[in-house]
Backbone as a ProteinNet text record, in pm:
[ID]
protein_1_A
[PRIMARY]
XXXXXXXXXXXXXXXXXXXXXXXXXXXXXXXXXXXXXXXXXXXXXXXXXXXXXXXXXXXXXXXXXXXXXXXXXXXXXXXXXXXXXXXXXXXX
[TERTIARY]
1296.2	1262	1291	1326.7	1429.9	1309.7	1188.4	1159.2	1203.5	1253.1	1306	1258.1	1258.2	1169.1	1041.2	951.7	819.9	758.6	658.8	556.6	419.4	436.6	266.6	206.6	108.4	5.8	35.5	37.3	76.1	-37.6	-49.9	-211.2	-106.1	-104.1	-47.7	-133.8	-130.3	-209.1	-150.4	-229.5	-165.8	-28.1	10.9	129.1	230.8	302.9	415.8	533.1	483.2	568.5	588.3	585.7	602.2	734.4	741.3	892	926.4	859.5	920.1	922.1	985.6	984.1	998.7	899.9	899.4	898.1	1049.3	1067.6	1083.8	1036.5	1077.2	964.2	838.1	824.8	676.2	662.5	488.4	426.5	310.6	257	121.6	93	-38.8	-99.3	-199.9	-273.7	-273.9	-184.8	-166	-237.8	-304.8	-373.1	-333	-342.7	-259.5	-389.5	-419.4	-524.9	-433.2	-526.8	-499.3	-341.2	-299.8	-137	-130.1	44.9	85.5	207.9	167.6	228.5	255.9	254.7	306.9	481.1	440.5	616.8	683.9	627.1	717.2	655.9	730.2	771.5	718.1	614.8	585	670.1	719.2	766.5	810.4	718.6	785.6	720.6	634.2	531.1	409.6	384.8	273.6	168	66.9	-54.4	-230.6	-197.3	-293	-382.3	-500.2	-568.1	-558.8	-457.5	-434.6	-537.8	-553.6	-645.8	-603.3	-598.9	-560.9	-678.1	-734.6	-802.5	-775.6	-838.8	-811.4	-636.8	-570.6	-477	-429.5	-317.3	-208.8	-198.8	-188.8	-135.5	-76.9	-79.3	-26.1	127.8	110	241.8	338.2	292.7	269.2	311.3	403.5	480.1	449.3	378.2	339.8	393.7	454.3	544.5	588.7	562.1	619.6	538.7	389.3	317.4	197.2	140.5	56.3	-87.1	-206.3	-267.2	-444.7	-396.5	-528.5	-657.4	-737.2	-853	-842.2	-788	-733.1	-836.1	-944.4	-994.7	-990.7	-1011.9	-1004.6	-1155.5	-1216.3	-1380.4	-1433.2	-1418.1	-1527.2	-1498.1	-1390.5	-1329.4	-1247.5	-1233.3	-1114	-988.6	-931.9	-755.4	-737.8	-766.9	-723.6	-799.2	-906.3	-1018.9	-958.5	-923.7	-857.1	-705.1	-649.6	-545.5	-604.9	-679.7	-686	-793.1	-831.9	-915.3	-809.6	-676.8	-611.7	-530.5	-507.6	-434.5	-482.5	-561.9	-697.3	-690.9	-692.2	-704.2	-587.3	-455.1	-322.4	-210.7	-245.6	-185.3	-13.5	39.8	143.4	232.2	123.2	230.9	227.7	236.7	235.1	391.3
1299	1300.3	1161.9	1138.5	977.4	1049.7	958.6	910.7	766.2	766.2	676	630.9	482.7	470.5	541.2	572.8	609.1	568.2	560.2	483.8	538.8	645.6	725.7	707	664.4	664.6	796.8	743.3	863.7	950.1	1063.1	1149.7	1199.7	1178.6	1232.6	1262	1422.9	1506.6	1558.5	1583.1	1639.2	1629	1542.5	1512.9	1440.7	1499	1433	1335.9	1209.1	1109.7	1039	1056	961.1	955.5	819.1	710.4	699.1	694.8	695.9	528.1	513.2	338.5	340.3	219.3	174.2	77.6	48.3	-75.8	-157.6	-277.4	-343.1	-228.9	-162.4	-55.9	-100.2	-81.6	-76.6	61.6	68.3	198.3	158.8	62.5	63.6	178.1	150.2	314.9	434.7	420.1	518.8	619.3	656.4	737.7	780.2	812.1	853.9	910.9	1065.1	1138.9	1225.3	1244.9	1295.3	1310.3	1196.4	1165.8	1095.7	1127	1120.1	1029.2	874.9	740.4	622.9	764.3	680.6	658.1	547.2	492	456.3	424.4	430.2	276.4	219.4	65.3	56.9	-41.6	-59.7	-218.4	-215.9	-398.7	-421.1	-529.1	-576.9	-491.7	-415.6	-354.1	-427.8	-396	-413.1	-317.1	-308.3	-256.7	-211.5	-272.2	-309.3	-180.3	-139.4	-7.6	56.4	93.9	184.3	230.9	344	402.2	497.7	440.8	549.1	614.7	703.3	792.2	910.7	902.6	1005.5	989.9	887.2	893.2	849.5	879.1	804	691.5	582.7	492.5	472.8	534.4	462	384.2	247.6	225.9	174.8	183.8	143.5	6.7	-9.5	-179.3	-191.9	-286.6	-390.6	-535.9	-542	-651.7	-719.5	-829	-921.8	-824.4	-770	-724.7	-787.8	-773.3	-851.3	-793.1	-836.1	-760.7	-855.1	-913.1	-929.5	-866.3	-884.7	-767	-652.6	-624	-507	-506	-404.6	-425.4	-277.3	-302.9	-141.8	-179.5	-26.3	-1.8	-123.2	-225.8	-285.7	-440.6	-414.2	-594.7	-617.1	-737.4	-748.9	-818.1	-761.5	-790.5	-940.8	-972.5	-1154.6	-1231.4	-1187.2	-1246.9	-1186.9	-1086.4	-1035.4	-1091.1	-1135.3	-1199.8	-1338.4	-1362.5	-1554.3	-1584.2	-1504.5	-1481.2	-1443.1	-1360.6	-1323.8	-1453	-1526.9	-1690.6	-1757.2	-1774.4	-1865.4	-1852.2	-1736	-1668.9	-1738.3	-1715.9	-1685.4	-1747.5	-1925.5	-2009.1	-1998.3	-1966.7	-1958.1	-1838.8	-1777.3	-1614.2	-1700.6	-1743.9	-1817.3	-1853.1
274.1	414.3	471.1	600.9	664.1	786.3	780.3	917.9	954.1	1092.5	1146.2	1285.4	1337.4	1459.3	1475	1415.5	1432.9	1502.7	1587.4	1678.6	1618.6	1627.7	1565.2	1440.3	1477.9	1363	1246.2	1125.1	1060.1	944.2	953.7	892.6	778.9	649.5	495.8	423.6	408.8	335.5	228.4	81.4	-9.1	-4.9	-41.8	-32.3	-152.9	-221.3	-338.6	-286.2	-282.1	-214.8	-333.5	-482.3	-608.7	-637.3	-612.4	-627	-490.7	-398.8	-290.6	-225.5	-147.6	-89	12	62.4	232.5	210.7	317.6	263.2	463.6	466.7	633.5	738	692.1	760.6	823.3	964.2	1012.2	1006.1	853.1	833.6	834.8	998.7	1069.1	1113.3	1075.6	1114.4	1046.8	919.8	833.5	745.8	738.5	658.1	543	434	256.9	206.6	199.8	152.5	83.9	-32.2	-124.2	-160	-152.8	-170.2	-304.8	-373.3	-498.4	-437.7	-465.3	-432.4	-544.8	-706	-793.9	-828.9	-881	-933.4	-791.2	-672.3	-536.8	-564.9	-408.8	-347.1	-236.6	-220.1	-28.1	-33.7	38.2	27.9	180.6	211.6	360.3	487.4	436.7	497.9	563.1	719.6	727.8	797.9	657.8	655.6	712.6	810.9	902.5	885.2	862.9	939	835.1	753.6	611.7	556.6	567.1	456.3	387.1	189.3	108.6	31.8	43.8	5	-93.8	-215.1	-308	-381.9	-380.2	-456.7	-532.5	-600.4	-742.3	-717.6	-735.7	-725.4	-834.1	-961.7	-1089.7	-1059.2	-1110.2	-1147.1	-1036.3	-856.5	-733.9	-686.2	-654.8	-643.9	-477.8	-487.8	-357.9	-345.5	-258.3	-257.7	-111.4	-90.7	20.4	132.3	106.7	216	252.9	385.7	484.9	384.5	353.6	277.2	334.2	455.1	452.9	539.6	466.2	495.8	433.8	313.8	267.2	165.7	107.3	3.7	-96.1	-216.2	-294.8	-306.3	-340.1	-333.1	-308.9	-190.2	-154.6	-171	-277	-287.3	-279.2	-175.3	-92.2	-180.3	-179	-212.8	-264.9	-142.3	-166.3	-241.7	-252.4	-343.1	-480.9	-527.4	-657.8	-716.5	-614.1	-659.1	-691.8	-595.8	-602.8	-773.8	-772.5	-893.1	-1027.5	-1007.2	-1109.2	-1121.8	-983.2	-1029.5	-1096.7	-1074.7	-1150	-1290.8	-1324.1	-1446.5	-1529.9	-1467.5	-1524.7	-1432.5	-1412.2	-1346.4	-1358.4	-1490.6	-1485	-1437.7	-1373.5	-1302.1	-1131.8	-1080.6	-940.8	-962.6
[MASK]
++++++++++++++++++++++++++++++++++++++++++++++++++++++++++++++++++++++++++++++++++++++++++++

């Protein structure tokens, strides 16, 4: 599926999107319920508003995206990376 120029907020239900990539894309406002978003690419994305609910992520490449304020169950993103640097100075 080639969506192109989008403006609308987008609602993805039950949905098999695994291996799929967005790549340069604004998927503000997006919704991802009960969606299958393993083995795919977000890169260059920005995320604003996103809510993924109930899905795959296995295996899920995030890359060169805006991620702040973003948290999984409750802890925020940036605090998990800055904590995994810490950890493991030489992956920076």
């Amino acid at each position: 599926m080639d969506l192109t120029d989008i403006r609308d907020a987008l609602v993805v239900r039950n949905a098999d999107l695994s291996g799929s990539r967005f790549q340069d894309v604004n998927l503000s406002r997006t919704t991802f319920r009960n969606a299958d978003l393993s083995m795919g690419i977000i890169s260059d994305a920005r995320l604003r508003g996103v809510r993924i609910e109930n899905a795959d992520l296995t295996d899920l490449t995030l890359c060169d995206c805006r991620l702040a304020g973003a948290t999984i169950d409750g802890v925020p993103v940036e605090a998990m990376i800055a904590a995994y640097r810490t950890l493991n100075p030489e992956t920076d």
